PDB file of C-alpha atoms and ligand atoms in Angstrom:
ATOM      1  CA  MET A 183     133.022 107.978  98.307  1.00 56.00           C
ATOM      2  CA  GLN A 184     130.595 108.768  95.556  1.00 67.00           C
ATOM      3  CA  ASP A 185     131.095 106.914  92.288  1.00 79.00           C
ATOM      4  CA  GLN A 186     128.039 108.362  90.499  1.00 85.00           C
ATOM      5  CA  LYS A 187     129.062 111.267  88.254  1.00 95.00           C
ATOM      6  CA  HIS A 188     127.824 114.564  89.664  1.00 97.00           C
ATOM      7  CA  ILE A 189     126.883 117.673  87.675  1.00 98.00           C
ATOM      8  CA  PRO A 190     126.184 121.277  88.759  1.00 98.00           C
ATOM      9  CA  LEU A 191     122.623 121.839  90.025  1.00 98.00           C
ATOM     10  CA  ARG A 192     120.492 124.120  87.905  1.00 98.00           C
ATOM     11  CA  PHE A 193     118.399 126.134  90.359  1.00 98.00           C
ATOM     12  CA  ASP A 194     116.812 129.538  89.856  1.00 97.00           C
ATOM     13  CA  ARG A 195     116.573 131.406  93.165  1.00 98.00           C
ATOM     14  CA  LEU A 196     113.472 133.638  93.147  1.00 98.00           C
ATOM     15  CA  SER A 197     113.090 137.026  94.789  1.00 98.00           C
ATOM     16  CA  GLU A 198     110.911 136.868  97.928  1.00 96.00           C
ATOM     17  CA  GLN A 199     108.262 138.835  96.080  1.00 98.00           C
ATOM     18  CA  ASN A 200     108.178 136.243  93.316  1.00 98.00           C
ATOM     19  CA  MET A 201     108.171 133.441  95.910  1.00 98.00           C
ATOM     20  CA  ARG A 202     105.064 134.957  97.552  1.00 98.00           C
ATOM     21  CA  GLN A 203     103.321 135.349  94.240  1.00 98.00           C
ATOM     22  CA  ALA A 204     104.199 131.783  93.255  1.00 98.00           C
ATOM     23  CA  ALA A 205     102.993 130.445  96.629  1.00 98.00           C
ATOM     24  CA  ASP A 206      99.639 132.241  96.312  1.00 98.00           C
ATOM     25  CA  GLU A 207      99.185 131.079  92.759  1.00 98.00           C
ATOM     26  CA  VAL A 208     100.056 127.448  93.399  1.00 98.00           C
ATOM     27  CA  PHE A 209      97.804 127.332  96.467  1.00 98.00           C
ATOM     28  CA  ASN A 210      94.889 128.832  94.523  1.00 98.00           C
ATOM     29  CA  ARG A 211      95.357 126.402  91.651  1.00 98.00           C
ATOM     30  CA  PHE A 212      95.739 123.341  93.904  1.00 98.00           C
ATOM     31  CA  ASN A 213      92.821 124.459  96.064  1.00 98.00           C
ATOM     32  CA  ALA A 214      90.634 124.489  92.949  1.00 98.00           C
ATOM     33  CA  ARG A 215      91.347 120.786  92.314  1.00 98.00           C
ATOM     34  CA  ARG A 216      88.408 118.550  93.116  1.00 98.00           C
ATOM     35  CA  THR A 217      87.988 114.832  92.757  1.00 98.00           C
ATOM     36  CA  VAL A 218      85.511 114.300  89.938  1.00 98.00           C
ATOM     37  CA  ARG A 219      83.165 111.304  89.676  1.00 97.00           C
ATOM     38  CA  HIS A 220      81.154 112.293  86.595  1.00 97.00           C
ATOM     39  CA  PHE A 221      83.078 112.523  83.350  1.00 98.00           C
ATOM     40  CA  SER A 222      82.273 113.741  79.856  1.00 98.00           C
ATOM     41  CA  THR A 223      83.037 111.141  77.187  1.00 98.00           C
ATOM     42  CA  ASP A 224      84.995 113.778  75.181  1.00 98.00           C
ATOM     43  CA  ALA A 225      88.420 112.548  74.102  1.00 98.00           C
ATOM     44  CA  LEU A 226      91.564 114.084  75.603  1.00 98.00           C
ATOM     45  CA  PRO A 227      94.691 115.231  73.773  1.00 98.00           C
ATOM     46  CA  LEU A 228      96.835 112.222  74.638  1.00 98.00           C
ATOM     47  CA  ASP A 229     100.103 114.090  74.069  1.00 98.00           C
ATOM     48  CA  VAL A 230      99.142 116.257  77.070  1.00 98.00           C
ATOM     49  CA  VAL A 231      98.411 113.191  79.192  1.00 98.00           C
ATOM     50  CA  ARG A 232     101.666 111.630  78.127  1.00 98.00           C
ATOM     51  CA  LYS A 233     103.613 114.732  79.189  1.00 99.00           C
ATOM     52  CA  CYS A 234     101.869 114.646  82.596  1.00 99.00           C
ATOM     53  CA  ILE A 235     102.930 111.018  83.032  1.00 99.00           C
ATOM     54  CA  GLU A 236     106.465 112.083  82.151  1.00 99.00           C
ATOM     55  CA  ALA A 237     106.174 114.849  84.781  1.00 99.00           C
ATOM     56  CA  ALA A 238     105.118 112.227  87.363  1.00 99.00           C
ATOM     57  CA  GLY A 239     108.140 110.167  86.362  1.00 99.00           C
ATOM     58  CA  THR A 240     110.409 112.982  87.602  1.00 99.00           C
ATOM     59  CA  ALA A 241     109.397 112.176  91.208  1.00 99.00           C
ATOM     60  CA  PRO A 242     112.084 111.388  93.791  1.00 98.00           C
ATOM     61  CA  SER A 243     112.427 107.704  94.677  1.00 98.00           C
ATOM     62  CA  GLY A 244     114.417 105.482  97.040  1.00 98.00           C
ATOM     63  CA  ALA A 245     117.929 105.057  95.556  1.00 97.00           C
ATOM     64  CA  HIS A 246     116.487 106.499  92.323  1.00 98.00           C
ATOM     65  CA  LYS A 247     114.960 103.123  91.457  1.00 97.00           C
ATOM     66  CA  GLN A 248     111.885 104.818  89.918  1.00 98.00           C
ATOM     67  CA  PRO A 249     109.684 101.941  91.136  1.00 98.00           C
ATOM     68  CA  TRP A 250     106.625 102.852  89.067  1.00 98.00           C
ATOM     69  CA  HIS A 251     104.983 102.071  85.757  1.00 98.00           C
ATOM     70  CA  PHE A 252     101.964 103.878  84.314  1.00 99.00           C
ATOM     71  CA  CYS A 253      99.401 102.184  82.073  1.00 98.00           C
ATOM     72  CA  LEU A 254      97.288 104.542  79.967  1.00 98.00           C
ATOM     73  CA  VAL A 255      94.072 102.817  78.901  1.00 98.00           C
ATOM     74  CA  THR A 256      91.851 104.339  76.210  1.00 98.00           C
ATOM     75  CA  ASP A 257      90.633 101.099  74.574  1.00 98.00           C
ATOM     76  CA  PRO A 258      86.858 100.900  75.276  1.00 98.00           C
ATOM     77  CA  ALA A 259      86.917  97.093  75.502  1.00 98.00           C
ATOM     78  CA  ILE A 260      89.641  97.149  78.174  1.00 98.00           C
ATOM     79  CA  LYS A 261      87.869  99.950  80.071  1.00 98.00           C
ATOM     80  CA  LYS A 262      84.720  97.796  80.069  1.00 98.00           C
ATOM     81  CA  GLN A 263      86.648  94.799  81.406  1.00 98.00           C
ATOM     82  CA  ILE A 264      88.164  96.982  84.152  1.00 98.00           C
ATOM     83  CA  ARG A 265      84.738  98.390  85.046  1.00 98.00           C
ATOM     84  CA  GLU A 266      83.194  94.944  85.343  1.00 98.00           C
ATOM     85  CA  ALA A 267      86.020  93.591  87.498  1.00 98.00           C
ATOM     86  CA  ALA A 268      86.096  96.731  89.696  1.00 97.00           C
ATOM     87  CA  GLU A 269      82.321  96.607  90.207  1.00 97.00           C
ATOM     88  CA  ASN A 270      82.538  92.955  91.257  1.00 97.00           C
ATOM     89  CA  GLU A 271      85.129  93.805  93.931  1.00 96.00           C
ATOM     90  CA  GLU A 272      83.303  96.969  95.001  1.00 96.00           C
ATOM     91  CA  TYR A 273      80.045  95.056  95.339  1.00 96.00           C
ATOM     92  CA  GLU A 274      81.764  92.882  97.956  1.00 96.00           C
ATOM     93  CA  ASN A 275      83.205  95.993  99.633  1.00 95.00           C
ATOM     94  CA  TYR A 276      79.857  97.765  99.931  1.00 96.00           C
ATOM     95  CA  HIS A 277      78.032  94.570 100.931  1.00 95.00           C
ATOM     96  CA  GLY A 278      80.149  93.255 103.805  1.00 94.00           C
ATOM     97  CA  ARG A 279      83.843  94.022 103.466  1.00 94.00           C
ATOM     98  CA  MET A 280      83.563  97.676 104.640  1.00 95.00           C
ATOM     99  CA  ASN A 281      82.361  98.128 108.252  1.00 96.00           C
ATOM    100  CA  ASP A 282      79.484 100.403 109.271  1.00 95.00           C
ATOM    101  CA  ALA A 283      81.756 103.301 110.268  1.00 96.00           C
ATOM    102  CA  TRP A 284      83.380 103.192 106.838  1.00 95.00           C
ATOM    103  CA  LEU A 285      80.014 103.118 105.049  1.00 95.00           C
ATOM    104  CA  ASP A 286      78.877 106.057 107.229  1.00 95.00           C
ATOM    105  CA  ASP A 287      82.031 108.018 106.341  1.00 94.00           C
ATOM    106  CA  LEU A 288      81.355 107.478 102.633  1.00 95.00           C
ATOM    107  CA  ARG A 289      77.639 108.351 102.709  1.00 93.00           C
ATOM    108  CA  PRO A 290      78.216 112.140 102.139  1.00 91.00           C
ATOM    109  CA  PHE A 291      80.080 111.287  98.942  1.00 91.00           C
ATOM    110  CA  GLY A 292      77.242 109.212  97.530  1.00 90.00           C
ATOM    111  CA  THR A 293      79.547 106.469  96.237  1.00 93.00           C
ATOM    112  CA  ASP A 294      78.410 102.913  95.597  1.00 95.00           C
ATOM    113  CA  HIS A 295      79.662  99.852  93.730  1.00 96.00           C
ATOM    114  CA  ILE A 296      78.394 101.067  90.328  1.00 97.00           C
ATOM    115  CA  LYS A 297      81.260 102.718  88.465  1.00 97.00           C
ATOM    116  CA  PRO A 298      80.104 104.137  85.081  1.00 97.00           C
ATOM    117  CA  HIS A 299      83.033 106.591  85.097  1.00 98.00           C
ATOM    118  CA  LEU A 300      85.380 103.678  84.408  1.00 98.00           C
ATOM    119  CA  GLU A 301      83.851 103.518  80.926  1.00 98.00           C
ATOM    120  CA  GLU A 302      82.740 107.140  80.449  1.00 98.00           C
ATOM    121  CA  ALA A 303      86.096 108.736  81.216  1.00 98.00           C
ATOM    122  CA  PRO A 304      88.086 108.874  77.967  1.00 98.00           C
ATOM    123  CA  ALA A 305      91.149 107.397  79.653  1.00 98.00           C
ATOM    124  CA  LEU A 306      92.220 105.499  82.742  1.00 98.00           C
ATOM    125  CA  ILE A 307      95.702 105.688  84.169  1.00 98.00           C
ATOM    126  CA  VAL A 308      96.661 102.672  86.240  1.00 98.00           C
ATOM    127  CA  VAL A 309      99.683 103.328  88.425  1.00 98.00           C
ATOM    128  CA  PHE A 310     101.708 100.212  89.209  1.00 98.00           C
ATOM    129  CA  ARG A 311     104.354  99.907  91.896  1.00 98.00           C
ATOM    130  CA  GLN A 312     107.363  97.732  91.193  1.00 98.00           C
ATOM    131  CA  SER A 313     108.563  95.959  94.330  1.00 96.00           C
ATOM    132  CA  TRP A 314     111.694  94.910  92.409  1.00 96.00           C
ATOM    133  CA  THR A 315     112.830  94.741  88.777  1.00 96.00           C
ATOM    134  CA  PRO A 316     114.564  91.878  86.985  1.00 94.00           C
ATOM    135  CA  ASP A 317     118.375  92.352  86.909  1.00 95.00           C
ATOM    136  CA  GLU A 318     120.474  89.723  85.197  1.00 95.00           C
ATOM    137  CA  GLU A 319     123.655  91.058  86.803  1.00 95.00           C
ATOM    138  CA  ALA A 320     122.427  90.639  90.401  1.00 94.00           C
ATOM    139  CA  ALA A 321     123.060  87.263  92.067  1.00 95.00           C
ATOM    140  CA  SER A 322     119.382  87.143  93.049  1.00 94.00           C
ATOM    141  CA  GLY A 323     118.285  88.107  89.525  1.00 95.00           C
ATOM    142  CA  LYS A 324     116.509  91.074  91.080  1.00 96.00           C
ATOM    143  CA  SER A 325     117.261  94.746  91.611  1.00 95.00           C
ATOM    144  CA  GLN A 326     115.901  95.642  95.076  1.00 96.00           C
ATOM    145  CA  HIS A 327     113.632  98.660  95.428  1.00 97.00           C
ATOM    146  CA  TYR A 328     113.310 100.860  98.517  1.00 98.00           C
ATOM    147  CA  TYR A 329     110.487 102.974  99.965  1.00 98.00           C
ATOM    148  CA  VAL A 330     108.252 101.841  97.129  1.00 98.00           C
ATOM    149  CA  GLN A 331     104.966 103.003  98.707  1.00 98.00           C
ATOM    150  CA  GLU A 332     106.392 106.435  99.504  1.00 98.00           C
ATOM    151  CA  SER A 333     107.988 106.849  96.075  1.00 98.00           C
ATOM    152  CA  VAL A 334     104.899 105.790  94.131  1.00 98.00           C
ATOM    153  CA  GLY A 335     102.666 107.897  96.395  1.00 98.00           C
ATOM    154  CA  ILE A 336     104.780 110.970  95.623  1.00 98.00           C
ATOM    155  CA  ALA A 337     104.769 110.222  91.876  1.00 99.00           C
ATOM    156  CA  SER A 338     100.995 109.740  91.951  1.00 98.00           C
ATOM    157  CA  GLY A 339     100.510 113.070  93.732  1.00 98.00           C
ATOM    158  CA  MET A 340     102.673 114.752  91.132  1.00 99.00           C
ATOM    159  CA  LEU A 341     100.601 113.100  88.398  1.00 99.00           C
ATOM    160  CA  LEU A 342      97.323 114.396  89.875  1.00 98.00           C
ATOM    161  CA  ALA A 343      98.824 117.894  90.204  1.00 98.00           C
ATOM    162  CA  ALA A 344     100.245 117.842  86.661  1.00 99.00           C
ATOM    163  CA  LEU A 345      96.927 116.712  85.158  1.00 99.00           C
ATOM    164  CA  HIS A 346      95.054 119.359  87.133  1.00 98.00           C
ATOM    165  CA  GLU A 347      97.483 122.053  85.981  1.00 98.00           C
ATOM    166  CA  CYS A 348      96.739 120.975  82.392  1.00 98.00           C
ATOM    167  CA  GLY A 349      92.969 121.211  82.820  1.00 98.00           C
ATOM    168  CA  ILE A 350      92.300 117.498  83.244  1.00 98.00           C
ATOM    169  CA  ALA A 351      90.038 116.237  86.029  1.00 98.00           C
ATOM    170  CA  THR A 352      90.872 113.083  87.953  1.00 98.00           C
ATOM    171  CA  LEU A 353      89.350 110.525  90.273  1.00 98.00           C
ATOM    172  CA  THR A 354      91.680 108.690  92.641  1.00 97.00           C
ATOM    173  CA  HIS A 355      90.067 105.292  92.751  1.00 95.00           C
ATOM    174  CA  THR A 356      91.302 102.388  94.844  1.00 92.00           C
ATOM    175  CA  PRO A 357      89.134  99.358  94.152  1.00 90.00           C
ATOM    176  CA  SER A 358      90.247  96.741  96.609  1.00 90.00           C
ATOM    177  CA  PRO A 359      91.700  94.210  96.092  1.00 95.00           C
ATOM    178  CA  MET A 360      93.209  95.453  92.840  1.00 96.00           C
ATOM    179  CA  GLY A 361      94.765  92.225  91.546  1.00 97.00           C
ATOM    180  CA  PHE A 362      92.431  92.202  88.548  1.00 98.00           C
ATOM    181  CA  LEU A 363      94.237  95.210  87.046  1.00 98.00           C
ATOM    182  CA  ALA A 364      97.578  93.401  86.645  1.00 98.00           C
ATOM    183  CA  GLU A 365      95.683  90.472  85.178  1.00 98.00           C
ATOM    184  CA  ILE A 366      93.650  92.471  82.640  1.00 98.00           C
ATOM    185  CA  LEU A 367      96.658  94.597  81.644  1.00 98.00           C
ATOM    186  CA  ASP A 368      98.965  91.567  81.559  1.00 98.00           C
ATOM    187  CA  ARG A 369     101.598  93.101  83.824  1.00 98.00           C
ATOM    188  CA  PRO A 370     104.705  91.208  84.952  1.00 97.00           C
ATOM    189  CA  PRO A 371     104.895  89.586  88.436  1.00 96.00           C
ATOM    190  CA  HIS A 372     106.994  92.358  89.992  1.00 97.00           C
ATOM    191  CA  GLU A 373     104.247  94.944  89.381  1.00 98.00           C
ATOM    192  CA  LYS A 374     101.252  95.508  91.668  1.00 98.00           C
ATOM    193  CA  ALA A 375      98.436  97.981  90.976  1.00 98.00           C
ATOM    194  CA  TYR A 376      98.673 101.041  93.231  1.00 98.00           C
ATOM    195  CA  LEU A 377      95.944 103.441  91.994  1.00 98.00           C
ATOM    196  CA  LEU A 378      93.325 103.514  89.260  1.00 98.00           C
ATOM    197  CA  ILE A 379      92.823 107.074  87.990  1.00 98.00           C
ATOM    198  CA  PRO A 380      89.987 107.845  85.557  1.00 98.00           C
ATOM    199  CA  ILE A 381      90.814 111.137  83.796  1.00 98.00           C
ATOM    200  CA  GLY A 382      88.903 113.490  81.520  1.00 98.00           C
ATOM    201  CA  TYR A 383      86.731 116.586  81.469  1.00 98.00           C
ATOM    202  CA  PRO A 384      83.953 116.892  84.050  1.00 98.00           C
ATOM    203  CA  ALA A 385      80.485 116.020  82.718  1.00 98.00           C
ATOM    204  CA  GLU A 386      78.142 118.913  81.961  1.00 98.00           C
ATOM    205  CA  GLY A 387      76.543 119.991  85.277  1.00 98.00           C
ATOM    206  CA  CYS A 388      78.998 117.906  87.332  1.00 98.00           C
ATOM    207  CA  GLN A 389      78.534 118.420  91.066  1.00 97.00           C
ATOM    208  CA  VAL A 390      81.023 117.735  93.843  1.00 97.00           C
ATOM    209  CA  PRO A 391      80.522 117.406  97.612  1.00 96.00           C
ATOM    210  CA  ASP A 392      80.690 120.675  99.575  1.00 96.00           C
ATOM    211  CA  ILE A 393      83.781 119.822 101.609  1.00 95.00           C
ATOM    212  CA  GLN A 394      86.007 121.988 103.813  1.00 96.00           C
ATOM    213  CA  ARG A 395      89.764 121.765 104.047  1.00 97.00           C
ATOM    214  CA  LYS A 396      91.639 121.713 107.381  1.00 98.00           C
ATOM    215  CA  SER A 397      92.394 125.104 108.979  1.00 98.00           C
ATOM    216  CA  TRP A 398      96.065 126.084 109.290  1.00 96.00           C
ATOM    217  CA  GLU A 399      96.040 125.019 112.971  1.00 96.00           C
ATOM    218  CA  GLU A 400      94.700 121.578 112.099  1.00 98.00           C
ATOM    219  CA  LEU A 401      96.980 121.287 109.117  1.00 98.00           C
ATOM    220  CA  ALA A 402     100.354 122.194 110.585  1.00 97.00           C
ATOM    221  CA  THR A 403     102.351 122.985 113.729  1.00 95.00           C
ATOM    222  CA  VAL A 404     105.285 125.359 113.664  1.00 93.00           C
ATOM    223  CA  TYR A 405     108.194 124.646 116.042  1.00 94.00           C
ATOM    224  CA  GLY A 406     110.262 127.838 116.276  1.00 90.00           C
ATOM    225  CA  PRO A 407     109.791 131.484 115.371  1.00 84.00           C
ATOM    226  CA  LYS A 408     106.652 132.053 113.305  1.00 71.00           C
ATOM    227  CA  THR A 409     108.707 133.578 110.510  1.00 69.00           C
ATOM    228  CA  THR A 410     111.926 132.072 109.220  1.00 65.00           C
ATOM    229  CA  ARG A 411     113.758 135.196 110.319  1.00 59.00           C
TER     230      ARG A 411
HETATM  231  N1  IYR B  77      86.809 101.975  96.960  1.00 85.24           N
HETATM  232  C1  IYR B  77      85.384 102.241  97.108  1.00 85.24           C
HETATM  233  C2  IYR B  77      85.059 102.852  98.425  1.00 85.24           C
HETATM  234  C3  IYR B  77      85.648 104.185  98.699  1.00 85.24           C
HETATM  235  C4  IYR B  77      86.541 104.298  99.758  1.00 85.24           C
HETATM  236  C5  IYR B  77      87.046 105.518 100.106  1.00 85.24           C
HETATM  237  I1  IYR B  77      88.244 105.661 101.736  1.00 85.24           I
HETATM  238  C6  IYR B  77      86.699 106.670  99.371  1.00 85.24           C
HETATM  239  O1  IYR B  77      87.225 107.903  99.717  1.00 85.24           O
HETATM  240  C7  IYR B  77      85.790 106.558  98.316  1.00 85.24           C
HETATM  241  C8  IYR B  77      85.291 105.310  97.988  1.00 85.24           C
HETATM  242  C9  IYR B  77      84.865 103.067  95.942  1.00 85.24           C
HETATM  243  O2  IYR B  77      85.662 103.545  95.144  1.00 85.24           O
HETATM  244  O3  IYR B  77      83.654 103.226  95.828  1.00 85.24           O
END
């Protein structure tokens, strides 16, 4: 028995012609997204960023627990602190913690432990995952969360897509370990950093690696007729 109130679904069914047009358009827009590592210092309209965070917050989540929290950092002093702490961790990664195969895999991308973008980008979004939330009514004092990694991964993907759709470039950065982020941003104990996303406009003359995406055959396997009917 369901005890949550239910309401009629609002859903606009498209014509197949409009579906095809929408599919082409969304593919072309998503395919134009590139991870950017060189940012202009130009400021962003923060109302746009805020709306994108709200769009990410519409993601599905286990038992609708919404196990995420987004920190938007524009304060230059905090960005500097984050850069210094991230570079300390990354120095260890590039000088011993990552094995040779990993370093070889990264060579084409030209990354190293120096992270100027953490200060140059006008804003950083730090995505936190909440493994539980305080709940005074629960015997344990905690509300349990479910499928936290999956839920926060989906919300983060939606955030990247929303920012891209709004003309904002992103870098998905995962300094590891990321404990320093909760410390610097003074987050509560039930929150753990999940992703650090510098955002902004690409720097003048920004270049990106010449990468290829998987072919359809590598990307997907169809079980059944090749068309849906
Ligand atoms: N976190 C490091 C290393 C790094 C790892 C992967 I996997 C990348 O795709 C890119 C970088 C860094 O940010 O430099």
